[in-house]
Amino acid sequence: MDLALDGEFCTALMNRLSFGTTYQWVLIGFGLLATLLFGVFFYRELFPEYRIYQNDFVVLEKFRSASSPFKEGVKQILIEREDKGPSVVDRCISCHVALQIEAYSPTRIEKDLNGNIVYDPFGVPVQEVNPDYIWKKVEESGDPDLLALKTPNIVKVLSMHPLMGRETRPFEYHPIEEYGCTSCHGGNGNGLVTDRAHGPVFDGTYEVESHGFVPEFLEKDPANDPPFSRVFNAKPGHRLLFQTNPLFVGSLIQAKCMQCHQSSQDRLLNAASSASVAIERNKKEIAFIQKGLELEKEQIASLLRLQELLKKQGYPKTLDGLKNLASDYTLPQKERESYSANYQFLKGLTSDSASQVIEKKLTQSSKTLLEKEAALNNSQELIQHIQDVSGKFDLVRDENAVGHIQSDVDLLTKDYQKGQALFLSQGCYACHRISGRSRGGVGPELSRSGDGYPWFVKESIVWPQADLRTSTMPNFRLDHEELEALMTYLLGQSSKNKTMSDTERRISMAAWEAGRKLPWELPVSKENITNLNYGMTVFAVEGCASCHRLKGYESNLETDKEWFESLFPESILGSQIVSVIEKNQNEIDKRLVVKAGKDSLLEEIEHKHPGSIEALYSNFKFAARAKNTKEWKDRVRRIRNMFIQTYGLGRLICPRPNWSGVYRSDQWLMEHFKNPTSHVPRSIMPVFPFDESKFYALTHTLDQLGEKNRIEGPFEPAKAYQTYCAQCHGMSRQGDGPVSEWIYPIPKNLMRAEFLRSLTKEEAIQSITHGVKGTPMPPWGEVGEGKEGKPILSKEEIKQLVDWLYSTLPLQSVTPKESPKWNYQVEDVMRELKEEGAATVLFDRGNIAKEYYTMENIQEGRRLFIENCAPCHGKEGDGAGLRAEAMNDAKPRMLTNLDWISSQDDISLLRSIKYGVPGTAMTPWGDLTSAKQRLDLVLFIRSLSKESEDRRKLTDALYQAYGWKQNEEREIYYKIGIGFISLGADEKIQNEWVQIILKKGSEKSLMEAIDQENSEGWKKQKAQVISGLAEIKRLQK
Amino acid sequence: MESFKGKPRESWGQYLLNLPSLFVRSIFRHGYPNNDVDRSEIVFKNFFLHFHPVKCHKHSLDPFYTLGLGTITTSLFLILVVTGIILMFYYIPAEDRAYDIMKDWQDTTPFAMMYRNMHRWGAHMMVLFVFLHMSRVFYTGSYKGMRRFNWVIGVTLMVLTLLLSFTGYLLPWDQLAFWAITVGSNIAGYVPNLPGFDYNINKVMLLASTSVGQDALIRFYVLHVAFLPLITGILIGVHFWRIRKDGGLSMAPEKYRPDPYRVVQRSDTKESFAPGVRRTYGLMELVRGTSPTVDVGPYNYVFTWPHLLRAELVGFLFSLILVLVLSFIDAPLEEPANPSKPPNPSKAPWYFLGLQEMVSYDAFWGGVGLPGLIVVGLMLIPYLDRNPHGEGIWFHRSRYVAVFLWTTFMTWQAILIIIGTYFRGANWGWIWPWTENFARH
């Protein structure tokens, strides 16, 4: 036993022994590992990146045998901050050590015989190849060690800062000691590592955040795309994202220039507005002087009167008379007050001294009167002078003059100016607000877009839905060059702008907010309203063309139209243009001829607004870049102009307004301009900040062009489809035309047999002839109200078109008229109700009679709707239910669409509910609902649109009563009004309510209003209203 | 007759000769620990080691029993204190300076990024290891008997760890910090308010204001660098002290006990079994309790130096290596805090995402009711668990219900955290982590 115990003891001992050594080994291992890890961190700190460049620099300097001493180490510039905060540190020069040394620049300033600087005709110093360029010297020396240094990276880091504008040496106007690098270039001055200092910008090769599928919107052409196409294309990965403000590359740096400098145009505009501010102020002053003058005159008059009274009546009687007058309540208050003041004045004097005092006062007053008059005359003269001088500022508003003013700043910030022009010509200003510049309220405000990140700005332009899926900003497919300019402009919008003093900015903002008109917001002159060229120019350069493609622009080119159309179809891509031109180069040059000596509108616009038209066609920009010869670029330009002449000017994002002037009335067009959703629900068109007269001009333009754009020649259905229908319904007739993305509802898929079959030919003809109310489908067979002439499509043509559409329909055997859906009539409804044993309902020409609209029925309808219909149609019937997302061919109908719903009678709604709508996700509900339930549903759907109509009425009433501003009390009124309506209070009560709000204004409290209203109808409903109020309060809680 | 004259007077030569050892002795009151006496002395005569016992049971050294989790947690705390102090040298708790300072500092100062990373990931790791340690203690039933209250202290330390991590989260003052704390303090705001207060008193107490701002920043800073670490440090001391007083780490009753008189004490060996003497410390006889030396022969005990200390050092180095490896990942520093630009979703720190997930179902119960119940429930565990068995044994058979419940609870929390971290997108809607996520700004 002892032995056994000892054995066990020994085993335990052995175990422990090995255990102990294991610990020892682990300890040693861990210790080494920890040291190693520390070593890695240590190593990182020991060899900083800037040493590489500094060491190379020293080698190169030695080779150059430069005598200037260079001390290695971190170098920094300290820039004092205005707010006395810790100074900004700028360590860029630790790596960029050769910024000021001419030997590191490939060019240098040219000097003439006398050793003076050579200037070009614009006053800019001429540069020549630098014979002392260090890398050239290195190559000449052939030293392999030195040649090994010549990597693109080192060359880039060790280079002189390029000369800008009129500089003759780097940093001539912005001394580096004073400005550092980061104040212009951005980036992180503290950083000493590429990533940290620059941020992720270079060549697009940085760690990117994974984002899943990213669609391509522009064709790629790696060989010819500008460098800008490679930067800021993706949000950086987390490691890089927030490390630093990114460095601004390329032209983006101009955004920084504009934070301290102003363009000549802005400067002049500001001067003009400052002058007008000064004039306004002086006018105010004059008004005061004038008032003083008037009062002085009044005083003299009353002094004279008193003097006369004293002479006539003597002191006591005058005093009494004045006293009586002061208490005579038949006189106006003001007069009485002045009499009592006279009385007080006279009372303070004795009868002897009175006339003397008055005499003295009189002389004094007439003296001041003269002084004041002189001052007034002076001021008026002065103001006249200022006005005369500032009249010259009107020149500033003349675009032609402004375009030619060029200072250093203008020359160096061309891209920024271009971006500014694009912001206007691409219609950005209609949706986005930039304080002082644009008033749009649809999209996000961009006043401080420069405080954000460049990749975010770029992403938001090239793919607006990337960050906000519900964004309604269309994709404009801007070319890289436009994008660069626009980004430069947007990045220049920043809170750090120093061009104006804070006070100045506030005053100018206040004036802008109060409605100071910008050039494009000004009224149009009378001649221009009817000037077709003016209207078309507005369309082309003030934003309309950004989304609409309008035909009718003439260029100075002539060609065979059919030949051109066959070569360049409308949907041609940039690369296709290149290959077509390459193939048919000679033929194009031969057949695309310039009309002799005749410049048309297109050329005129191109000349006056450079860049605005080419920005609309990124495919042609792509083609123009393919070859870098003048002939090629000119040829592409000519083809583009011919393309515009053939297909229209503008992007094809929204429906073509080519014939709108024919089938839409002027009133419709004006309403559409002023409120696009009034006739086309969910239209994405913004309201342009134009003057009414400009809208008239545009209406007039569309009217005239509509006539001009009529297609002559024999009618061919297929061709007509392509011309008129394909923009929405698509070339393949599947409802996928180029503009279908942004219109509501989705254009019908005309290849779907189910849909066509359920639609009778007669209905199809109806829809084409009269359009579909509440949708963008226009009435092709109508002429706008108040217009004369024939419609775009005649009856016969529409019939042919419909026949052609149905000709492709397979299995024609089922004629739609036989389907039970279309035979479902009012009588059938009655019969069904009888069978169910429900109360019968009266119909009034396909519509349910008014008596049937009771609270219970509507409530029942609402319950059914929310249970069954809301998943697709949305709880409020706006067609935005959860399942709507997933539907592709047709979205659920927006049941609050007034125009549409009022064009349907109740029986057709009942039909669609009972039999469904073939070809859409609307299934037949006939088996699942009773006739009574269907009726209730229709009642509820009707009440929805009635409710929205009421809401509109109420809003209008409120608008009239209060203007747009709504404070809390008004809000309450509004809510309660809505509450009445939603509770189903009867029409009369609602109308009265509107009246009450109109009458009472905001001063009276609500209950007072109710109490004081005594009309007959009101008395009857009072109890109901008060209980309704209680109900609303309960609901609000 | 030669009388005793005491120690003969040292000559200067002798004194100088002895000076080095005198100097060393004046610092260290013990000899080099190559014999048992000095091994004992090094522990109880050294301030830094004296909270160890002179000897510990070899069971305590079993790496597969404790997994070193407690040691690792403590080591992480120490690492956090050290790196935190380094960070404090630079940091300024001011709204307009904090972010810039952090950014500039980490970009320019040598080792700055490393320290910041160590502090950040160390904190995350500490939260993780606190939970792991707690699970170990639960699975081995170590909260039973004498150790009941130490578990309660442990739970308090867990709450303190979370608070430390939470308060530190705000200090970089970037978007991540700002919105995480906004969400976190909103959760605190779900505690029912006291009557008579306009704003939720709990939230106001936490933030010193109604929203996250300068007041909250300084409050969080003081909590983070002074108040909470102090409390935590003291409680960690109590936690250790109780372990020692409870007879070292928990373990199963030993099955095999040698006759104390038969086992020979072998001195000066590192494998000392040392039962030999039945009673060692006289004083300990007077004390009731479970001190190792009272009534128990020190069988299976080894000297703390070097065995236990070595094991602890391994734990420390493991934590250090873990944190250093993680430090190759840079701690996030997002855009500066911008109260007008809430990210969607705003997420709390990961260890609170379970809470946030629960809050998304029910604000009060998810954010206050349930977490409160969880903390109280955790503290009550030792008093509710009446099963005397299973102490010191992983997954003891008799504790299958307890083990099952605990595992379920921890898995549930882990799932909630994973859902909150990876499966929640804009408006706290469900997303799949591999699909594109639109909520980015």
mmCIF file of C-alpha atoms in Angstrom, chain A residues 2 5 8-9 12-13 15-17 19-21 23-24 26-27 29-31 33-35 37-38 40-42 44-45 81 86 91 188 190-193 196 209-213 235 238-239 242-245 451-453 455-456 459 463 465-469, chain B residues 58 60-64 97 99-100 103-104 106-114 117-118 256 258 262-263 266 270-273 299-302 307 310-311 313-314 317-318 320-321 324-325 327-328 330-336 341 436-441:
data_model
loop_
_atom_site.group_PDB
_atom_site.id
_atom_site.type_symbol
_atom_site.label_atom_id
_atom_site.label_comp_id
_atom_site.label_asym_id
_atom_site.label_seq_id
_atom_site.Cartn_x
_atom_site.Cartn_y
_atom_site.Cartn_z
ATOM 1 C CA ASP A 2 2.801 2.295 0.815
ATOM 2 C CA LEU A 5 0.794 5.463 -2.483
ATOM 3 C CA GLU A 8 0.777 7.794 -7.051
ATOM 4 C CA PHE A 9 2.735 10.397 -5.242
ATOM 5 C CA ALA A 12 1.571 13.507 -9.200
ATOM 6 C CA LEU A 13 5.013 14.841 -8.675
ATOM 7 C CA ASN A 15 2.784 15.788 -13.490
ATOM 8 C CA ARG A 16 3.449 18.829 -11.457
ATOM 9 C CA LEU A 17 6.987 19.013 -12.564
ATOM 10 C CA PHE A 19 3.200 21.419 -15.338
ATOM 11 C CA GLY A 20 5.661 23.824 -13.890
ATOM 12 C CA THR A 21 7.939 23.698 -16.866
ATOM 13 C CA TYR A 23 4.224 27.396 -17.338
ATOM 14 C CA GLN A 24 7.829 28.341 -17.704
ATOM 15 C CA VAL A 26 4.508 29.534 -21.922
ATOM 16 C CA LEU A 27 5.829 32.423 -19.892
ATOM 17 C CA GLY A 29 6.924 32.378 -25.200
ATOM 18 C CA PHE A 30 4.431 35.001 -24.175
ATOM 19 C CA GLY A 31 7.186 37.319 -23.069
ATOM 20 C CA LEU A 33 5.637 37.511 -28.276
ATOM 21 C CA ALA A 34 4.741 40.619 -26.298
ATOM 22 C CA THR A 35 8.205 42.054 -26.925
ATOM 23 C CA LEU A 37 4.565 43.035 -30.821
ATOM 24 C CA PHE A 38 5.940 46.052 -29.053
ATOM 25 C CA VAL A 40 6.508 46.116 -34.409
ATOM 26 C CA PHE A 41 4.925 49.244 -32.987
ATOM 27 C CA PHE A 42 8.354 50.590 -32.197
ATOM 28 C CA ARG A 44 6.598 51.808 -37.080
ATOM 29 C CA GLU A 45 7.523 54.839 -35.063
ATOM 30 C CA ARG A 81 -6.320 81.298 -36.007
ATOM 31 C CA PRO A 86 -4.703 76.853 -30.921
ATOM 32 C CA ARG A 91 3.472 69.771 -41.553
ATOM 33 C CA ASN A 188 -4.802 67.253 -42.457
ATOM 34 C CA ASN A 190 -0.922 67.439 -38.625
ATOM 35 C CA GLY A 191 -0.546 64.175 -40.434
ATOM 36 C CA LEU A 192 2.864 62.865 -41.399
ATOM 37 C CA VAL A 193 1.705 59.798 -43.307
ATOM 38 C CA ARG A 196 -3.582 60.633 -42.796
ATOM 39 C CA GLU A 209 -16.511 50.751 -48.090
ATOM 40 C CA SER A 210 -18.329 47.774 -49.499
ATOM 41 C CA HIS A 211 -21.607 48.882 -50.905
ATOM 42 C CA GLY A 212 -22.954 45.928 -52.813
ATOM 43 C CA PHE A 213 -24.078 46.488 -56.364
ATOM 44 C CA LYS A 235 -17.003 56.213 -49.881
ATOM 45 C CA HIS A 238 -13.749 52.934 -42.201
ATOM 46 C CA ARG A 239 -10.034 53.162 -41.589
ATOM 47 C CA PHE A 242 -12.875 60.166 -40.939
ATOM 48 C CA GLN A 243 -9.162 60.494 -40.634
ATOM 49 C CA THR A 244 -8.975 63.816 -42.324
ATOM 50 C CA ASN A 245 -10.662 66.343 -44.529
ATOM 51 C CA ASP A 451 -18.761 71.240 -45.444
ATOM 52 C CA GLY A 452 -19.552 67.674 -46.441
ATOM 53 C CA TYR A 453 -17.398 65.092 -48.101
ATOM 54 C CA TRP A 455 -17.428 61.614 -52.438
ATOM 55 C CA PHE A 456 -20.820 62.179 -50.885
ATOM 56 C CA GLU A 459 -22.351 60.126 -55.242
ATOM 57 C CA TRP A 463 -26.614 58.203 -58.170
ATOM 58 C CA GLN A 465 -30.802 57.017 -54.840
ATOM 59 C CA ALA A 466 -27.598 55.599 -53.393
ATOM 60 C CA ASP A 467 -28.051 57.213 -50.056
ATOM 61 C CA LEU A 468 -31.756 57.874 -49.978
ATOM 62 C CA ARG A 469 -33.703 55.265 -51.843
ATOM 63 C CA LYS B 58 -1.890 23.504 -6.663
ATOM 64 C CA SER B 60 -5.382 27.097 -8.187
ATOM 65 C CA LEU B 61 -2.688 26.730 -10.782
ATOM 66 C CA ASP B 62 -4.703 24.436 -12.999
ATOM 67 C CA PRO B 63 -5.155 26.550 -16.135
ATOM 68 C CA PHE B 64 -8.074 24.443 -17.201
ATOM 69 C CA ARG B 97 -11.317 70.642 -28.170
ATOM 70 C CA TYR B 99 -12.192 65.732 -30.855
ATOM 71 C CA ASP B 100 -9.408 67.809 -32.366
ATOM 72 C CA LYS B 103 -7.328 63.376 -33.816
ATOM 73 C CA ASP B 104 -4.170 65.425 -33.767
ATOM 74 C CA GLN B 106 -3.245 60.042 -32.623
ATOM 75 C CA ASP B 107 -1.913 61.300 -35.925
ATOM 76 C CA THR B 108 1.251 62.882 -34.687
ATOM 77 C CA THR B 109 2.457 61.690 -31.317
ATOM 78 C CA PRO B 110 4.646 58.585 -31.278
ATOM 79 C CA PHE B 111 2.837 55.490 -30.023
ATOM 80 C CA ALA B 112 -0.317 57.538 -29.570
ATOM 81 C CA MET B 113 -2.396 55.389 -31.825
ATOM 82 C CA MET B 114 -1.106 52.300 -30.080
ATOM 83 C CA ASN B 117 -6.071 51.327 -29.570
ATOM 84 C CA MET B 118 -4.920 49.451 -26.485
ATOM 85 C CA TYR B 256 -7.423 11.889 -1.143
ATOM 86 C CA PRO B 258 -2.618 11.507 3.116
ATOM 87 C CA ARG B 262 3.427 10.007 7.142
ATOM 88 C CA VAL B 263 4.252 12.576 4.547
ATOM 89 C CA ARG B 266 10.723 18.262 1.946
ATOM 90 C CA LYS B 270 9.805 23.494 -5.657
ATOM 91 C CA GLU B 271 7.512 20.501 -5.576
ATOM 92 C CA SER B 272 6.795 20.872 -1.904
ATOM 93 C CA PHE B 273 3.775 18.860 -0.784
ATOM 94 C CA TYR B 299 -1.266 19.067 1.558
ATOM 95 C CA ASN B 300 -0.950 19.866 -2.124
ATOM 96 C CA TYR B 301 0.124 23.369 -1.341
ATOM 97 C CA VAL B 302 2.941 25.032 -3.164
ATOM 98 C CA HIS B 307 4.175 29.068 -8.950
ATOM 99 C CA ARG B 310 4.203 32.761 -12.704
ATOM 100 C CA ALA B 311 0.679 31.694 -13.534
ATOM 101 C CA LEU B 313 2.184 36.620 -15.145
ATOM 102 C CA VAL B 314 1.128 34.270 -17.912
ATOM 103 C CA LEU B 317 1.036 38.535 -20.728
ATOM 104 C CA PHE B 318 -1.844 36.828 -22.462
ATOM 105 C CA LEU B 320 -1.174 42.184 -23.085
ATOM 106 C CA ILE B 321 -0.637 40.173 -26.236
ATOM 107 C CA LEU B 324 -1.490 44.440 -28.617
ATOM 108 C CA VAL B 325 -2.661 42.217 -31.444
ATOM 109 C CA SER B 327 -4.206 47.291 -31.503
ATOM 110 C CA PHE B 328 -3.233 46.715 -35.089
ATOM 111 C CA ASP B 330 -7.236 51.312 -35.432
ATOM 112 C CA ALA B 331 -9.829 52.513 -32.989
ATOM 113 C CA PRO B 332 -12.586 54.359 -34.798
ATOM 114 C CA LEU B 333 -12.702 58.121 -34.739
ATOM 115 C CA GLU B 334 -15.591 59.291 -36.855
ATOM 116 C CA GLU B 335 -16.735 62.761 -37.795
ATOM 117 C CA PRO B 336 -16.858 65.255 -34.967
ATOM 118 C CA LYS B 341 -26.926 65.067 -37.980
ATOM 119 C CA GLU B 436 -26.341 46.763 -49.108
ATOM 120 C CA ASN B 437 -27.217 49.042 -46.311
ATOM 121 C CA PHE B 438 -28.542 52.450 -47.283
ATOM 122 C CA ALA B 439 -28.335 53.935 -43.836
ATOM 123 C CA ARG B 440 -24.900 55.391 -44.021
ATOM 124 C CA HIS B 441 -24.962 59.027 -43.134
#
